[in-house]
Amino acid sequence: MKEAEIRRLLAANLLCVFSVILTAVVPALFWDGFTVLGTHLTWLCICSVSVGTLNIILHLVIKPNLTFKRSSFAQKISRFLKCCIYFFMSCILFHVIIVLYGAPLIESVTETFLFAVLLSTFTALQCLCMLGPNIQAWIRVFSKNGPTSIWESSLQITTVCSILGAWFGAFPIPLDWDRPWQVWPISCSLGATFGYMAGLIIAPLWIHWNRKQLTYKSR
């Protein structure tokens, strides 16, 4: 396994971490009263757009997945539209799952949906960028020995960490601490964000430490 490829992965992941940090810092310089907690819904939108845009740009520049065949302009448009539909469907699916796990059904609909969009940006959007609208490829990557490259391993790790972060972020909500960050969905979205950032850092380090044991086979 080439060290250069791991360094490229680390650099790309660190850029994503840096972009998340900037979403909490830069808007405050131009918007009086902006804080992650105080204007949380606005931050959710800014973070989703920033992280999503950077992920798309990075995958267009780095092109970690070389399995896509050359296609016509019409095929590219079709694939892009499918990706948009899949992303929207993932937002709806996450929204439904979050409600089934106890989020308010009617109240705080906007908050729940924006949290679902953020979670989809950390998970489904990365899958769409790397694997395209190919559900079979998604299933393969998230199977035990499914990844065929370090980029797919990183995708697997960051996706799992994001979901676990959102899960653990829900634990403080029922507690009677009466803290501002316990308001729905602040702790969950912060948990997902920290989980995503942790996954971005852990992935290249884990791959580097286990590079001798990792043997990727093309499928």
Short mmCIF file of C-alpha atoms in Angstrom, two decimals:
data_model
loop_
_atom_site.label_atom_id
_atom_site.label_comp_id
_atom_site.label_asym_id
_atom_site.label_seq_id
_atom_site.Cartn_x
_atom_site.Cartn_y
_atom_site.Cartn_z
CA MET A 1 0.00 0.00 0.00
CA LYS A 2 1.47 3.32 -1.07
CA GLU A 3 2.20 5.85 1.66
CA ALA A 4 1.47 8.65 -0.82
CA GLU A 5 -2.13 7.48 -1.16
CA ILE A 6 -2.57 7.43 2.62
CA ARG A 7 -1.16 10.95 2.82
CA ARG A 8 -3.63 12.10 0.16
CA LEU A 9 -6.44 10.57 2.18
CA LEU A 10 -5.21 12.26 5.35
CA ALA A 11 -4.94 15.63 3.61
CA ALA A 12 -8.46 15.33 2.16
CA ASN A 13 -9.91 14.30 5.53
CA LEU A 14 -8.16 17.11 7.37
CA LEU A 15 -9.62 19.59 4.88
CA CYS A 16 -13.07 18.28 5.73
CA VAL A 17 -12.35 18.64 9.45
CA PHE A 18 -11.09 22.18 8.87
CA SER A 19 -14.23 23.04 6.89
CA VAL A 20 -16.44 21.98 9.81
CA ILE A 21 -14.42 24.15 12.19
CA LEU A 22 -14.71 27.11 9.82
CA THR A 23 -18.50 26.82 9.77
CA ALA A 24 -18.50 27.62 13.48
CA VAL A 25 -15.93 30.43 13.26
CA VAL A 26 -16.26 32.32 9.97
CA PRO A 27 -20.01 33.18 10.12
CA ALA A 28 -19.51 34.74 13.55
CA LEU A 29 -17.12 37.26 11.98
CA PHE A 30 -19.85 38.61 9.68
CA TRP A 31 -23.04 37.85 11.59
CA ASP A 32 -23.61 39.45 14.97
CA GLY A 33 -25.00 36.99 17.47
CA PHE A 34 -24.13 33.89 15.47
CA THR A 35 -23.26 30.90 17.61
CA VAL A 36 -23.51 27.17 17.06
CA LEU A 37 -25.95 26.87 19.96
CA GLY A 38 -27.82 30.16 19.67
CA THR A 39 -28.46 29.99 15.92
CA HIS A 40 -28.26 26.22 15.62
CA LEU A 41 -30.60 25.77 12.65
CA THR A 42 -28.61 28.29 10.63
CA TRP A 43 -25.41 26.51 11.56
CA LEU A 44 -26.91 23.19 10.48
CA CYS A 45 -27.60 24.64 7.03
CA ILE A 46 -24.16 26.24 6.74
CA CYS A 47 -22.37 23.08 7.89
CA SER A 48 -24.36 20.82 5.54
CA VAL A 49 -23.74 23.05 2.52
CA SER A 50 -20.04 23.61 3.31
CA VAL A 51 -19.19 19.97 4.00
CA GLY A 52 -21.27 18.74 1.07
CA THR A 53 -19.70 21.20 -1.37
CA LEU A 54 -16.16 20.39 -0.22
CA ASN A 55 -16.80 16.64 -0.49
CA ILE A 56 -18.02 17.02 -4.07
CA ILE A 57 -15.04 19.20 -5.02
CA LEU A 58 -12.53 16.83 -3.40
CA HIS A 59 -13.95 13.81 -5.20
CA LEU A 60 -13.91 15.65 -8.52
CA VAL A 61 -10.28 16.68 -8.01
CA ILE A 62 -8.82 13.59 -6.34
CA LYS A 63 -11.05 11.03 -8.09
CA PRO A 64 -10.47 8.23 -5.57
CA ASN A 65 -12.81 5.85 -7.38
CA LEU A 66 -11.48 4.91 -10.80
CA THR A 67 -14.08 2.23 -11.52
CA PHE A 68 -16.49 4.54 -13.32
CA LYS A 69 -16.41 4.07 -17.07
CA ARG A 70 -16.41 6.96 -19.47
CA SER A 71 -19.95 7.98 -20.20
CA SER A 72 -21.82 10.39 -22.43
CA PHE A 73 -23.10 13.75 -21.30
CA ALA A 74 -26.65 12.37 -21.10
CA GLN A 75 -25.46 9.51 -18.88
CA LYS A 76 -23.66 11.95 -16.59
CA ILE A 77 -26.80 14.08 -16.29
CA SER A 78 -28.86 10.96 -15.55
CA ARG A 79 -26.36 9.87 -12.89
CA PHE A 80 -26.37 13.34 -11.33
CA LEU A 81 -30.17 13.40 -11.14
CA LYS A 82 -30.20 9.94 -9.60
CA CYS A 83 -27.69 11.10 -6.98
CA CYS A 84 -29.91 14.09 -6.13
CA ILE A 85 -32.94 11.81 -5.77
CA TYR A 86 -30.98 9.34 -3.62
CA PHE A 87 -29.75 12.14 -1.37
CA PHE A 88 -33.27 13.49 -0.89
CA MET A 89 -34.54 9.98 -0.18
CA SER A 90 -31.78 9.49 2.40
CA CYS A 91 -32.86 12.72 4.12
CA ILE A 92 -36.46 11.48 4.27
CA LEU A 93 -35.32 8.05 5.49
CA PHE A 94 -33.17 9.52 8.25
CA HIS A 95 -36.03 11.83 9.22
CA VAL A 96 -38.39 8.85 9.58
CA ILE A 97 -35.83 6.82 11.53
CA ILE A 98 -35.13 9.75 13.88
CA VAL A 99 -38.86 10.16 14.55
CA LEU A 100 -39.21 6.43 15.21
CA TYR A 101 -36.41 6.72 17.75
CA GLY A 102 -38.31 9.35 19.70
CA ALA A 103 -37.99 12.74 17.98
CA PRO A 104 -41.20 14.87 17.97
CA LEU A 105 -43.50 13.88 15.11
CA ILE A 106 -45.24 17.23 14.56
CA GLU A 107 -43.34 19.68 16.73
CA SER A 108 -39.79 20.62 15.68
CA VAL A 109 -40.26 19.21 12.17
CA THR A 110 -37.80 21.74 10.74
CA GLU A 111 -35.19 20.91 13.37
CA THR A 112 -35.57 17.18 12.78
CA PHE A 113 -35.36 17.47 9.00
CA LEU A 114 -32.28 19.73 9.08
CA PHE A 115 -30.61 17.25 11.42
CA ALA A 116 -31.50 14.49 8.93
CA VAL A 117 -29.95 16.58 6.13
CA LEU A 118 -26.75 17.00 8.18
CA LEU A 119 -26.59 13.26 8.87
CA SER A 120 -27.19 12.50 5.18
CA THR A 121 -24.38 14.90 4.26
CA PHE A 122 -21.97 13.06 6.56
CA THR A 123 -23.02 9.62 5.28
CA ALA A 124 -25.10 9.27 2.11
CA LEU A 125 -23.47 12.15 0.23
CA GLN A 126 -20.03 10.62 0.68
CA CYS A 127 -21.35 7.30 -0.63
CA LEU A 128 -22.89 9.03 -3.64
CA CYS A 129 -19.66 10.90 -4.40
CA MET A 130 -17.52 7.79 -4.22
CA LEU A 131 -19.84 4.96 -5.28
CA GLY A 132 -22.57 6.73 -7.19
CA PRO A 133 -26.25 5.67 -7.07
CA ASN A 134 -25.31 2.00 -6.82
CA ILE A 135 -26.99 0.36 -3.84
CA GLN A 136 -25.14 -2.93 -4.43
CA ALA A 137 -21.82 -1.09 -4.11
CA TRP A 138 -23.05 0.54 -0.90
CA ILE A 139 -23.94 -2.85 0.56
CA ARG A 140 -20.57 -4.26 -0.50
CA VAL A 141 -18.58 -1.44 1.12
CA PHE A 142 -20.37 -1.81 4.44
CA SER A 143 -19.98 -5.57 4.57
CA LYS A 144 -17.18 -7.08 6.68
CA ASN A 145 -14.50 -7.35 3.99
CA GLY A 146 -16.17 -5.14 1.40
CA PRO A 147 -13.85 -2.13 0.88
CA THR A 148 -11.54 -2.39 -2.12
CA SER A 149 -9.45 0.72 -1.40
CA ILE A 150 -8.35 2.93 1.47
CA TRP A 151 -10.94 5.50 0.35
CA GLU A 152 -13.74 2.98 0.81
CA SER A 153 -12.32 1.99 4.21
CA SER A 154 -12.33 5.65 5.19
CA LEU A 155 -15.91 5.97 3.94
CA GLN A 156 -16.92 2.98 6.06
CA ILE A 157 -15.25 4.36 9.20
CA THR A 158 -16.52 7.96 8.92
CA THR A 159 -20.07 6.84 8.17
CA VAL A 160 -20.20 4.53 11.18
CA CYS A 161 -18.62 7.16 13.44
CA SER A 162 -21.15 9.80 12.31
CA ILE A 163 -24.12 7.57 13.09
CA LEU A 164 -22.65 6.45 16.41
CA GLY A 165 -21.95 10.09 17.30
CA ALA A 166 -25.57 11.01 16.63
CA TRP A 167 -26.69 8.03 18.70
CA PHE A 168 -24.55 8.93 21.71
CA GLY A 169 -25.51 12.58 21.33
CA ALA A 170 -29.10 11.68 22.18
CA PHE A 171 -28.24 10.31 25.62
CA PRO A 172 -28.07 13.68 27.49
CA ILE A 173 -31.43 14.95 26.16
CA PRO A 174 -33.68 13.26 28.77
CA LEU A 175 -31.45 14.29 31.69
CA ASP A 176 -32.66 17.16 33.89
CA TRP A 177 -29.49 19.22 33.61
CA ASP A 178 -31.39 22.06 31.91
CA ARG A 179 -28.47 22.96 29.64
CA PRO A 180 -28.93 24.95 26.40
CA TRP A 181 -27.26 22.23 24.33
CA GLN A 182 -29.85 19.68 25.49
CA VAL A 183 -32.52 21.31 23.31
CA TRP A 184 -33.47 19.13 20.33
CA PRO A 185 -31.51 18.44 18.14
CA ILE A 186 -28.38 20.26 19.31
CA SER A 187 -26.70 17.44 21.22
CA CYS A 188 -27.46 14.91 18.45
CA SER A 189 -26.16 17.12 15.65
CA LEU A 190 -23.06 18.00 17.67
CA GLY A 191 -22.55 14.31 18.41
CA ALA A 192 -22.85 13.45 14.72
CA THR A 193 -20.42 16.26 13.82
CA PHE A 194 -17.83 15.22 16.38
CA GLY A 195 -18.26 11.60 15.31
CA TYR A 196 -17.75 12.59 11.67
CA MET A 197 -14.62 14.58 12.51
CA ALA A 198 -13.29 11.77 14.70
CA GLY A 199 -13.89 9.29 11.87
CA LEU A 200 -12.01 11.51 9.42
CA ILE A 201 -8.98 11.54 11.71
CA ILE A 202 -9.18 7.93 12.86
CA ALA A 203 -9.58 6.46 9.35
CA PRO A 204 -6.15 7.32 7.86
CA LEU A 205 -4.41 6.57 11.16
CA TRP A 206 -6.07 3.15 11.41
CA ILE A 207 -5.26 2.41 7.78
CA HIS A 208 -1.63 3.46 8.32
CA TRP A 209 -1.24 1.24 11.39
CA ASN A 210 -2.87 -1.74 9.68
CA ARG A 211 -1.51 -1.21 6.17
CA LYS A 212 0.48 -4.46 6.23
CA GLN A 213 -2.63 -6.49 7.08
CA LEU A 214 -4.92 -4.76 4.58
CA THR A 215 -5.12 -6.52 1.24
CA TYR A 216 -7.66 -5.00 -1.10
CA LYS A 217 -9.05 -7.04 -3.96
CA SER A 218 -10.88 -5.55 -6.92
CA ARG A 219 -14.48 -6.62 -7.37
#
